[in-house]
Tab-separated table of C-alpha atoms in Angstrom:
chain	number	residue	atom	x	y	z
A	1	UNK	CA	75.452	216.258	-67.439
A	2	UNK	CA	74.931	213.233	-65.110
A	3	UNK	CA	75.135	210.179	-66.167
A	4	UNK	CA	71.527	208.806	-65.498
A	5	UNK	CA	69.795	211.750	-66.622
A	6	UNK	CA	71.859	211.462	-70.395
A	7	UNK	CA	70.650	207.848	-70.064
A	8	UNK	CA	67.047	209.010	-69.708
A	9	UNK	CA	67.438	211.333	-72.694
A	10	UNK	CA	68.848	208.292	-75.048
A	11	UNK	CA	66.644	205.597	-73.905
A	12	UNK	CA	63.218	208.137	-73.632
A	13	UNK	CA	61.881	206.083	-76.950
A	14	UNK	CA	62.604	202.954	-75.442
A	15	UNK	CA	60.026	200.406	-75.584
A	16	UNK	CA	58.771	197.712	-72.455
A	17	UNK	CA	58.469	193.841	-73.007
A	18	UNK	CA	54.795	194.020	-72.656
A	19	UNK	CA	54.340	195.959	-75.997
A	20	UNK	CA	52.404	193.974	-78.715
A	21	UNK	CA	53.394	192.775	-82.098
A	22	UNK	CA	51.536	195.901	-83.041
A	23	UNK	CA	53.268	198.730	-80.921
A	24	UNK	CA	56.694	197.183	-81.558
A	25	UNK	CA	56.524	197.667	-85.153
A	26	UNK	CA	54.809	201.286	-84.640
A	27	UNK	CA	58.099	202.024	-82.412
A	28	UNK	CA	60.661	200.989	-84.922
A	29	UNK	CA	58.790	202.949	-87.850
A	30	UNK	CA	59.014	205.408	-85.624
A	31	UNK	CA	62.730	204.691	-84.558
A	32	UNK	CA	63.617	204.188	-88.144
A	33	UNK	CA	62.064	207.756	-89.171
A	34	UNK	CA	64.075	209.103	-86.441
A	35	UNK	CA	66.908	208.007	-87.371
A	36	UNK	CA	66.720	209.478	-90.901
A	37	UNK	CA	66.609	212.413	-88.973
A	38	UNK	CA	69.662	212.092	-87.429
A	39	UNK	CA	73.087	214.256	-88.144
A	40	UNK	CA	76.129	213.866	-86.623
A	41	UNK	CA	78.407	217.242	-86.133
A	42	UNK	CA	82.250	216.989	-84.944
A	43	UNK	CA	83.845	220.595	-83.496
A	44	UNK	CA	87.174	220.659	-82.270
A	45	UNK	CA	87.398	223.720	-80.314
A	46	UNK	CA	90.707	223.112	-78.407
A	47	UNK	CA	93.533	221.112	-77.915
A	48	UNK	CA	96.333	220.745	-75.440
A	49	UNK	CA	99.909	219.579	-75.160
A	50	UNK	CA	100.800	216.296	-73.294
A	51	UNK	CA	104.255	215.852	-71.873
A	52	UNK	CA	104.694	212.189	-70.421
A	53	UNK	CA	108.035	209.840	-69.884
A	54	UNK	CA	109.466	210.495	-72.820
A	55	UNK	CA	106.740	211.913	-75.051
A	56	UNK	CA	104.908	214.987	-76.361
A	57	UNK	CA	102.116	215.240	-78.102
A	58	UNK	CA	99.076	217.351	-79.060
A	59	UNK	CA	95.254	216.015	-78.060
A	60	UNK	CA	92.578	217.343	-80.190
A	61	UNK	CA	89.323	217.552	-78.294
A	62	UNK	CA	86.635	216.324	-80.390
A	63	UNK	CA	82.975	217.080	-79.439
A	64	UNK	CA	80.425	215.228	-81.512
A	65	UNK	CA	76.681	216.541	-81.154
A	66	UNK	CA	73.611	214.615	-82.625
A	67	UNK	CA	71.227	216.809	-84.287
A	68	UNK	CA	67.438	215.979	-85.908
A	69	UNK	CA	64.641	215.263	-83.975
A	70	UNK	CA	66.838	214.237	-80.775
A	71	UNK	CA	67.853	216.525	-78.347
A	72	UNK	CA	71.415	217.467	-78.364
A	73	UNK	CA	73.601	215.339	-76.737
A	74	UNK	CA	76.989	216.130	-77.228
A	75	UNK	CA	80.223	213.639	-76.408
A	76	UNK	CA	83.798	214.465	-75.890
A	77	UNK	CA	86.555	212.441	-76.720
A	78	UNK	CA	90.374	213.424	-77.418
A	79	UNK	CA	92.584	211.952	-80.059
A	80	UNK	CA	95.972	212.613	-81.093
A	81	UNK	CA	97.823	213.218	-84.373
A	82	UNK	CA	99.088	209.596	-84.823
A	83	UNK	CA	95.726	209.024	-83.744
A	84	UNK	CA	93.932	210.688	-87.062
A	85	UNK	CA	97.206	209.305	-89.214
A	86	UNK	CA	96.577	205.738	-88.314
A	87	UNK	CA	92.207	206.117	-89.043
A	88	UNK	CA	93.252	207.774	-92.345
A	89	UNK	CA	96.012	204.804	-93.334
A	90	UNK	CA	93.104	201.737	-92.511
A	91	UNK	CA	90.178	203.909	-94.147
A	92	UNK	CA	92.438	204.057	-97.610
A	93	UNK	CA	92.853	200.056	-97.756
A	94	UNK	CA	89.302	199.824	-97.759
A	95	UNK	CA	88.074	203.311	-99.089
A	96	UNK	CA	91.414	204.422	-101.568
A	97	UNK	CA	88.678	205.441	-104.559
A	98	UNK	CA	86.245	207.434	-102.132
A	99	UNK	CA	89.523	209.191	-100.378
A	100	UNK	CA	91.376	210.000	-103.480
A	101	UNK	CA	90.605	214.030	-103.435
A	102	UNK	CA	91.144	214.166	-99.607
A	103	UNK	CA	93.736	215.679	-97.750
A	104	UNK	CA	95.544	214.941	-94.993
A	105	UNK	CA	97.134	217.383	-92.778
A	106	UNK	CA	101.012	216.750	-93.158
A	107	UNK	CA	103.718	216.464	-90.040
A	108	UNK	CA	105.721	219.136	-89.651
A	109	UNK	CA	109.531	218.196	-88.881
A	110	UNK	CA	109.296	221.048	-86.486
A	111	UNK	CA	107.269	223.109	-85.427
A	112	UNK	CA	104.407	220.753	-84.651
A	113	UNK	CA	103.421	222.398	-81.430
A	114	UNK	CA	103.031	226.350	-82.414
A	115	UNK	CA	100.366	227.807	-81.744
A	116	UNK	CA	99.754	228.388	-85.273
A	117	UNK	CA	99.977	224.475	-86.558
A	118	UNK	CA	97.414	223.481	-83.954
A	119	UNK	CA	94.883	225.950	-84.968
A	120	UNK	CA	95.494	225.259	-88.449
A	121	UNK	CA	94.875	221.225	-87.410
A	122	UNK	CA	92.131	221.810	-85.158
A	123	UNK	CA	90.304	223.053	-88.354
A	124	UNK	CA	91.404	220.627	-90.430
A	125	UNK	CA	90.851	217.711	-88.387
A	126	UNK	CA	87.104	218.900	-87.799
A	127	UNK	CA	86.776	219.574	-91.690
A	128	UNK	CA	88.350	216.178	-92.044
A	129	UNK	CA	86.054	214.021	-90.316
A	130	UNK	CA	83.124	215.901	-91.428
A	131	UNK	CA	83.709	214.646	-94.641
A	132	UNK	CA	84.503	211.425	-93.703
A	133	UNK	CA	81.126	211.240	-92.054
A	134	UNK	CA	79.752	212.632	-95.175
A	135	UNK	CA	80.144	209.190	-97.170
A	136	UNK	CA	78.029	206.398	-95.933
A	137	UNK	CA	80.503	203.226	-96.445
A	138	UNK	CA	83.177	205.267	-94.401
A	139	UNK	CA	80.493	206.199	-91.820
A	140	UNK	CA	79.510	203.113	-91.625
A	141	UNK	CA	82.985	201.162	-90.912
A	142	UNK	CA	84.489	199.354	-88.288
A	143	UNK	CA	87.500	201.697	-88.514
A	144	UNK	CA	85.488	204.561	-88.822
A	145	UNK	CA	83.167	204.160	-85.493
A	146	UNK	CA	86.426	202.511	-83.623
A	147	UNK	CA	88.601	205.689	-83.841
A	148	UNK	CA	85.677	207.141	-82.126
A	149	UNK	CA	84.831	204.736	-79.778
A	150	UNK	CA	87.385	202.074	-79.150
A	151	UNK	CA	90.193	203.591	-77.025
A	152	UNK	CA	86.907	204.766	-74.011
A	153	UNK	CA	85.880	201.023	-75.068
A	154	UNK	CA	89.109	199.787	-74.143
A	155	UNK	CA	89.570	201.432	-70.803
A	156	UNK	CA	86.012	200.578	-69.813
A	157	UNK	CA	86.186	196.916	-70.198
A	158	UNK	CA	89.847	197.103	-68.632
A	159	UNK	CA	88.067	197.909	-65.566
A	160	UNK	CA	85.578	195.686	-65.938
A	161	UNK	CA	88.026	193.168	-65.835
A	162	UNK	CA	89.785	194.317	-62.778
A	163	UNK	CA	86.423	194.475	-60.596
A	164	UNK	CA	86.359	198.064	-60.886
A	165	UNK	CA	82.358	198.280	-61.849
A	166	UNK	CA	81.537	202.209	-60.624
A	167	UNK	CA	84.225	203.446	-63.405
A	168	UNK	CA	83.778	200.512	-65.899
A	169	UNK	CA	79.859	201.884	-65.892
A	170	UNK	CA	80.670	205.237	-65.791
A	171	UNK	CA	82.539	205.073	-69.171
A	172	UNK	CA	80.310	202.673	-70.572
A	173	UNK	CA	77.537	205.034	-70.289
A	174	UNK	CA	79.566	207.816	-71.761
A	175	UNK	CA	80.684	205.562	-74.809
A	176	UNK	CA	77.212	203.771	-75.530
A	177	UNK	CA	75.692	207.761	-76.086
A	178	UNK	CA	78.293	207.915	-78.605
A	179	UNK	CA	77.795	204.663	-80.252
A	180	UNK	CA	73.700	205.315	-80.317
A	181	UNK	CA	74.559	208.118	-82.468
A	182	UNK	CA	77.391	206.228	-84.642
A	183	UNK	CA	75.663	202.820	-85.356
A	184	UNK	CA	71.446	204.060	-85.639
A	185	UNK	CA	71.472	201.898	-88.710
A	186	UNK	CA	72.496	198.994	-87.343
A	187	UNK	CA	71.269	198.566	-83.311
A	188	UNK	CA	72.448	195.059	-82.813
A	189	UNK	CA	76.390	196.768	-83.045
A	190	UNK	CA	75.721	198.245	-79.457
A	191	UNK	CA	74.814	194.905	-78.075
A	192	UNK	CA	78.316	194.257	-76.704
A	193	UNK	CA	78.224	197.337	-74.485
A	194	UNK	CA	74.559	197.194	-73.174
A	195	UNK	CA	75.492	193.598	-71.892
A	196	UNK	CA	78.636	194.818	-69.600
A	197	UNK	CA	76.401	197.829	-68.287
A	198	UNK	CA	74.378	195.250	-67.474
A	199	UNK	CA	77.005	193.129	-65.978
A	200	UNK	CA	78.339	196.289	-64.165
A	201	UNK	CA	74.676	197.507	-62.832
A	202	UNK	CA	74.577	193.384	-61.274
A	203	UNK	CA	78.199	193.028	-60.088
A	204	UNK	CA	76.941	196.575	-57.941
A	205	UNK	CA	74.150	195.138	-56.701
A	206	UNK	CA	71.878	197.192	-58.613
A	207	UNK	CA	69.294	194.850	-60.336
A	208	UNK	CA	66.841	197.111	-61.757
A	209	UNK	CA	69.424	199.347	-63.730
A	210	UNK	CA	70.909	195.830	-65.190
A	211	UNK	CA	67.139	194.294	-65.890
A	212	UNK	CA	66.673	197.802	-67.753
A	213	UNK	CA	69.518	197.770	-69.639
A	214	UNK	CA	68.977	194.062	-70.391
A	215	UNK	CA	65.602	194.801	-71.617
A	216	UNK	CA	67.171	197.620	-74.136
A	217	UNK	CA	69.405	194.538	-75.555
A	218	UNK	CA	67.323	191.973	-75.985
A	219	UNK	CA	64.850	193.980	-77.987
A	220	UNK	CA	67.732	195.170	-80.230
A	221	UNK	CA	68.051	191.217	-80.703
A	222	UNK	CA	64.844	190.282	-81.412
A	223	UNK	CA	65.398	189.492	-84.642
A	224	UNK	CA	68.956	187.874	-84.236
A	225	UNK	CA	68.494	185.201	-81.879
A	226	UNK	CA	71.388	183.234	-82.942
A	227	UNK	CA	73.385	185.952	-81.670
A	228	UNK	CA	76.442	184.702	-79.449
A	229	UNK	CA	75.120	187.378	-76.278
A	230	UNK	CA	71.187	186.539	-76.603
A	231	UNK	CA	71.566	183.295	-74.925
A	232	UNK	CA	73.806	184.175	-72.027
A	233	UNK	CA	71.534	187.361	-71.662
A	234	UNK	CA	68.578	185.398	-70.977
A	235	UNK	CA	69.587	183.713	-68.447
A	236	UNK	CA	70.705	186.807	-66.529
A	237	UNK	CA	67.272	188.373	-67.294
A	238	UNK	CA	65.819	185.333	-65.751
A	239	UNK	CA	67.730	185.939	-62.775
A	240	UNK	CA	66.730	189.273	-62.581
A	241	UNK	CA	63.204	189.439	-63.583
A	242	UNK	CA	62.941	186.700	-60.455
A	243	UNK	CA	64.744	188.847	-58.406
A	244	UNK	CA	62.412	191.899	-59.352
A	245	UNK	CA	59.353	190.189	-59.093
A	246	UNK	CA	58.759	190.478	-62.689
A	247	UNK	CA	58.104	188.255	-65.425
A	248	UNK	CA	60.312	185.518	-66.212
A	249	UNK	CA	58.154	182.839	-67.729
A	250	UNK	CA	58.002	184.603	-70.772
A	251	UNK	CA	61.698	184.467	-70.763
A	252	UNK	CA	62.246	180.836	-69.914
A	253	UNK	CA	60.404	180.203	-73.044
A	254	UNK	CA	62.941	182.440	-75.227
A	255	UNK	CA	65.845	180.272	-73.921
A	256	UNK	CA	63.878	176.906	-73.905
A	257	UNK	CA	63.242	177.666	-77.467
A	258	UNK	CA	66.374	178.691	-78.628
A	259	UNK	CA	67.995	175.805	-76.967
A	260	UNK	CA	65.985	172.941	-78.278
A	261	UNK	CA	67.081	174.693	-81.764
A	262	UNK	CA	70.904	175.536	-81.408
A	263	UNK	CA	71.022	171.697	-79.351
A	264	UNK	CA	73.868	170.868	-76.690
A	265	UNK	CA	75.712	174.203	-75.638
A	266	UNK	CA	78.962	175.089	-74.266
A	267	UNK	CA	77.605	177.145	-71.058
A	268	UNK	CA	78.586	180.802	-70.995
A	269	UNK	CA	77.480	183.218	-68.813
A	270	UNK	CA	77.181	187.100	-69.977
A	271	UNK	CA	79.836	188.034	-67.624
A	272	UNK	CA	82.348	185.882	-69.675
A	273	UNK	CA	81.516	187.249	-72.530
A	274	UNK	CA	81.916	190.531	-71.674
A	275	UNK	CA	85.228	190.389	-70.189
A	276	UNK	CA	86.690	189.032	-73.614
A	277	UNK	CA	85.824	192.294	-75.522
A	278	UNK	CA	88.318	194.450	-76.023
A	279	UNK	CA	91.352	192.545	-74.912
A	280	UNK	CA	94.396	194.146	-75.761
């Protein structure tokens, strides 16, 4: 699928800064009701062998599809077996009592490559994280939602920081479909990654895809304006909404506000912010 037209799909609720008090709450019942809705499936229907330097390994492709009241929109990631090992290590510091009956597929000393073990792990691995989705806490957890996420996270702002916007966006669009559907119960945890699409969508010279992905942000931080990205993102959207020919009084007011109330600031601008995510 292209990448605007899966944007269009996630973002078809979205609401417009000209909504009133009224119609915003009406959208996040709504949003809210959706999201009850909402179902996460993970398939792994194949997996390959990777030989590289000095290395071999087996990548699982995972596809993860959102069902409910959405329409589908699946993602497609690939992990490896170290990859599952090290999720199911940090998940029993924090979740040994809620893991105790599970099971974790063991290593072979050989044989790790037949046919036969990767079918047998291609099951288990889907069973596995199925359950692990089935408990809320785990669900829920930074380790959890970074297995899926952080490594496409990673790359993305790598590029970011090397000037390469066009594939910087491109994977930032893939991974924020997959955090919409990970994090629906907390919205402000994709603020991180709407800001650099909105960095990217600038840095391109594209001001109306960063003013609408801007827009998508600061509603999601509407109620946490002490955030460390709302006031940086203001002052791009004041940029940009002058640059559009849209409204940017409204917005001046925000940040006047917020400043008189946080006092004398350390200047920041959304751009360095973003490029200290996800340095490795």
């Amino acid at each position: 699928m292209h990448h605007g037209s899966r944007t269009r799909i996630l973002y078809c609720l979205s609401p417009n800064s000209s909504m009133t008090t009224k119609e915003l709450q009406e959208y996040w019942r709504n949003e809210k009701r959706h999201c009850r809705q909402v179902k996460v499936l993970f398939e792994i229907p194949s997996a390959r062998i990777v030989e590289k330097h000095l290395s071999k390994y087996v990548a699982y492709k995972i596809i993860i599809i959102q069902t409910g009241s959405f329409d589908e929109n699946k993602s497609i990631i690939e992990r490896r077996y170290s990859d599952f090992e090290k999720l199911h290590r940090n998940l029993l510091k924090d979740f040994n009592e809620e893991m105790e009956d599970m099971t974790f597929p063991k290593k072979n000393l050989t044989g790790n490559f037949t046919e036969e073990i990767i079918n047998e792990r291609k099951l288990a691995f889907g069973d596995y994280l199925a359950l692990l989705y089935s408990i809320k806490c785990i669900r829920r957890s930074k380790n959890f939602i970074g297995f899926l996420t952080r490594p496409e996270l990673e790359e993305a702002y790598s590029c970011l920081r090397g000037g390469q916007y066009t594939k910087a966006l491109e994977l930032l669009l893939e991974v924020i479909a997959l955090q919409e559907k990970l994090t629906s119960h907390s919205p402000v945890l994709i603020i991180p990654t709407l800001c650099a699409i909105v960095v990217c969508h600038k840095d391109l010279e594209n001001s109306r895809g960063a003013y609408e992905f801007g827009e998508k942000a600061l509603l999601r931080l509407q109620m946490h304006c002490g955030h460390r990205y709302y006031i940086p993102l203001l002052e791009t959207m004041i940029t940009l909404a002058y640059e559009l020919g849209k409204d940017f009084v409204s917005l001046q007011e925000k940040l006047e506000e917020r400043k008189s109330k946080k006092g004398p600031l350390k200047a920041v601008t959304l751009k360095e912010l973003a490029v200290q995510e996800y340095v490795q």
